[in-house]
mmCIF file of C-alpha atoms in Angstrom:
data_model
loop_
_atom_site.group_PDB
_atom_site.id
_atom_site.type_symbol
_atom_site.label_atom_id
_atom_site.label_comp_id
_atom_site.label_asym_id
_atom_site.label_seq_id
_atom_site.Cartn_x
_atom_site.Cartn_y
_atom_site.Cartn_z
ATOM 1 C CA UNK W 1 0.748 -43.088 -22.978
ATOM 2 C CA UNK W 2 -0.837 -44.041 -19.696
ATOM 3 C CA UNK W 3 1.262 -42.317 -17.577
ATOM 4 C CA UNK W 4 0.917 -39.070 -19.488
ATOM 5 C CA UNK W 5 -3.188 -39.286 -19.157
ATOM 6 C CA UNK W 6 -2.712 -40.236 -15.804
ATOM 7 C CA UNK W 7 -0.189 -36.923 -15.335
ATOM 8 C CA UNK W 8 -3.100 -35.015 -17.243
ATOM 9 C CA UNK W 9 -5.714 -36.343 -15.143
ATOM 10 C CA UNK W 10 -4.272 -35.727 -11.789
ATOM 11 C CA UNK W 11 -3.637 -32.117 -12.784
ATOM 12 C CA UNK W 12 -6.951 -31.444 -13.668
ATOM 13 C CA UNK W 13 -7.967 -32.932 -10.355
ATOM 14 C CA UNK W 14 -5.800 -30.442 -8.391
ATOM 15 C CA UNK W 15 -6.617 -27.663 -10.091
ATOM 16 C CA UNK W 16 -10.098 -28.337 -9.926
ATOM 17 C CA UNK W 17 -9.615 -28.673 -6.080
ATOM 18 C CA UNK W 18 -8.027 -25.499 -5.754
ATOM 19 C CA UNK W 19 -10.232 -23.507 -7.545
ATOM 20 C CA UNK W 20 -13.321 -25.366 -6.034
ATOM 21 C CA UNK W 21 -12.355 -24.632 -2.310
ATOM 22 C CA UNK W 22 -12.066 -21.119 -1.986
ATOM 23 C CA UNK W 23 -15.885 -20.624 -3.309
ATOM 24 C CA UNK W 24 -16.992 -23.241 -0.709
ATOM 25 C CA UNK W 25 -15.548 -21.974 1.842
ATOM 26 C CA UNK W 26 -16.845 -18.794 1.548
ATOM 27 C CA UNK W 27 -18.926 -16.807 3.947
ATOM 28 C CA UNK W 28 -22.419 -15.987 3.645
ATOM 29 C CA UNK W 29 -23.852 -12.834 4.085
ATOM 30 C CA UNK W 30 -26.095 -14.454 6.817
ATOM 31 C CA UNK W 31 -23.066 -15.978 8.968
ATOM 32 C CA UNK W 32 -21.292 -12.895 8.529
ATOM 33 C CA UNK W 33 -24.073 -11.112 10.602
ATOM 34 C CA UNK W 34 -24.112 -14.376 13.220
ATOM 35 C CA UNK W 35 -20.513 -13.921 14.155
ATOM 36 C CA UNK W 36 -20.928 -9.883 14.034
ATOM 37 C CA UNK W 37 -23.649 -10.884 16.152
ATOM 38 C CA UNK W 38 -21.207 -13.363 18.437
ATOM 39 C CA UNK W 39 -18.609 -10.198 18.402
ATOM 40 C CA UNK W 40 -20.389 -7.958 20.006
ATOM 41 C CA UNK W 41 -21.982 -10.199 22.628
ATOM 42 C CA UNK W 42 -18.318 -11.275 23.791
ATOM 43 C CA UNK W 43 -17.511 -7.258 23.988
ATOM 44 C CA UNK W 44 -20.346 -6.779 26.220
ATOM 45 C CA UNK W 45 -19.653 -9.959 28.223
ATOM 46 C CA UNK W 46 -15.960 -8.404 28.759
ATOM 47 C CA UNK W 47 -17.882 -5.060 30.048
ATOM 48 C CA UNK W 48 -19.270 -6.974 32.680
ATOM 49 C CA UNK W 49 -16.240 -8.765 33.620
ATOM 50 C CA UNK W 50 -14.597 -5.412 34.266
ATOM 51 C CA UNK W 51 -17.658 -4.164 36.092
ATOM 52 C CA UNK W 52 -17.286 -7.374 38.267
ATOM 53 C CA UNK W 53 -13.733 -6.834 38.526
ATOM 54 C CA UNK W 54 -14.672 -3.214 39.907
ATOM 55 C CA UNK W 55 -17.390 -4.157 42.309
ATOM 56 C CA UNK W 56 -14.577 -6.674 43.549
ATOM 57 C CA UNK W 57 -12.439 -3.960 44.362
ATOM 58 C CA UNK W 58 -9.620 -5.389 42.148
ATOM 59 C CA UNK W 59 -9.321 -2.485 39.954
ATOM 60 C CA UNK W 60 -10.756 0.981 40.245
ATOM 61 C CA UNK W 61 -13.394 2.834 38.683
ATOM 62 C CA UNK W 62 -11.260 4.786 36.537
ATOM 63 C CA UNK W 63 -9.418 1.389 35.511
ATOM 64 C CA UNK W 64 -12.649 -0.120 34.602
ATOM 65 C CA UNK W 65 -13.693 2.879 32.424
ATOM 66 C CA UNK W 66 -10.697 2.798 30.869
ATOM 67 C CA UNK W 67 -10.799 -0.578 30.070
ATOM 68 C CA UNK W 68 -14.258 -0.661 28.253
ATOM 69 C CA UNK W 69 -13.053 1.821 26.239
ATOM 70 C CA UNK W 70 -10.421 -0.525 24.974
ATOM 71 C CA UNK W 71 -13.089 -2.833 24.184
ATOM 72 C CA UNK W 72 -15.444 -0.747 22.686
ATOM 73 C CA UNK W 73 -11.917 0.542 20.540
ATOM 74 C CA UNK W 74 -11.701 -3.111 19.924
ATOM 75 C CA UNK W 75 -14.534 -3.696 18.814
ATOM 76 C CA UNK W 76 -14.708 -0.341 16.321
ATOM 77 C CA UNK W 77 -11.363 -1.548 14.817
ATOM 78 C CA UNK W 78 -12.756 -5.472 13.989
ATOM 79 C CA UNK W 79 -15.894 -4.128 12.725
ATOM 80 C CA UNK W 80 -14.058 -1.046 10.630
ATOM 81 C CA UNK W 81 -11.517 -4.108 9.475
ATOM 82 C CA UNK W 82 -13.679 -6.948 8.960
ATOM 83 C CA UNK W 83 -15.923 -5.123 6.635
ATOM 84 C CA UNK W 84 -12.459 -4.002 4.552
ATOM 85 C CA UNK W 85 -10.413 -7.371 4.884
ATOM 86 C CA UNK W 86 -12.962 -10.216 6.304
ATOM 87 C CA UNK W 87 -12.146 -13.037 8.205
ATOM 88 C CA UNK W 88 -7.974 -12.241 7.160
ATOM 89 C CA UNK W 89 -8.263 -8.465 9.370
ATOM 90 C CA UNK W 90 -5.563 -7.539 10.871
ATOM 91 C CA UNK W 91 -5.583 -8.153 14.716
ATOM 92 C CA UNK W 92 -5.459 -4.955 16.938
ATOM 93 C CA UNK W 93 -1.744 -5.233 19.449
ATOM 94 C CA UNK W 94 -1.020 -4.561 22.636
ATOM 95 C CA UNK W 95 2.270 -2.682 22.606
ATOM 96 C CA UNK W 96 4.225 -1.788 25.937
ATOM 97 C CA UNK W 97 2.082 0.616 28.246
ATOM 98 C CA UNK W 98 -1.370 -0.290 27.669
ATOM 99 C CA UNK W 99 -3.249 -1.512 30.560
ATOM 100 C CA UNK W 100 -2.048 -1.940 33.554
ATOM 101 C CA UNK W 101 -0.192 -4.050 36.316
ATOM 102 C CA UNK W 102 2.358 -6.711 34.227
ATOM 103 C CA UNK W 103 -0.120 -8.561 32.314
ATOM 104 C CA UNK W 104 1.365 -10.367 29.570
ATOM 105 C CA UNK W 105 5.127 -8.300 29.619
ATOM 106 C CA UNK W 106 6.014 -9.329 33.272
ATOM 107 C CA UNK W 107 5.962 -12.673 31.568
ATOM 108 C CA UNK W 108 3.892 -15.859 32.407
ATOM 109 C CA UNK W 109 2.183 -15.823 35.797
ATOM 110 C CA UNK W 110 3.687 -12.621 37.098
ATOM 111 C CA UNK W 111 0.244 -11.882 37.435
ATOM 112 C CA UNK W 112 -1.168 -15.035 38.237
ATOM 113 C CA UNK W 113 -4.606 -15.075 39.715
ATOM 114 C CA UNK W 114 -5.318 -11.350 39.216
ATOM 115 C CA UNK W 115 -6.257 -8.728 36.688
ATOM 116 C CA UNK W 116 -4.510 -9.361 33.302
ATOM 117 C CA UNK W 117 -5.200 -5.215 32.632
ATOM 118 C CA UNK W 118 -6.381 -4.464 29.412
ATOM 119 C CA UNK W 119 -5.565 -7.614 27.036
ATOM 120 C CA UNK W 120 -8.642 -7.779 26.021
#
């Protein structure tokens, strides 16, 4: 008799718990404008990367425009997504050909200490 109430009790428990979770951890309305917030500085910070990268020299103009636009495609895509799916969006690849120089497919360090193209 004691186990069974003891059985009964635990399951209640854990089915509380599961229940209980997913509406705490929730996002508010308020944080969800924060990070949207956060997003969009980090895009612009990764403009001005590139433009630094340009003034360096290390890639050209037309690199560096090209590359923003990946961002700002980037950024379309997570906000289009985020809205639609939340925190669970789909992540935007990079397939073969985007960017340039070997970034990530000339494996690890093939490109070590330069421009990683646009992996952003």
């Amino acid at each position: 008799m004691k186990r069974k109430k003891f059985i009964l009790i635990l399951a209640s428990v854990f089915i509380l718990a599961m229940v209980a979770v997913p509406t705490y951890a929730a996002v508010t309305d308020q944080q969800k404008t924060e990070i949207d917030a956060l997003n969009k500085q980090i895009a612009e910070l990764q403009k001005q990367i590139v433009d630094k990268y340009a003034e360096a020299g290390e890639i050209t103009k037309a690199q560096a425009d090209s590359t923003k636009a990946n961002i700002d495609l980037s950024e379309q895509y997570r906000q289009q997504y985020a809205q639609q799916f939340g925190s669970a969006a789909p992540a935007q690849g990079y397939g073969p050909g985007l960017g340039y120089g070997p970034g990530y497919y000339g494996g690890w360090g093939a490109n070590a200490g330069g421009y990683y193209g646009g992996c952003w």
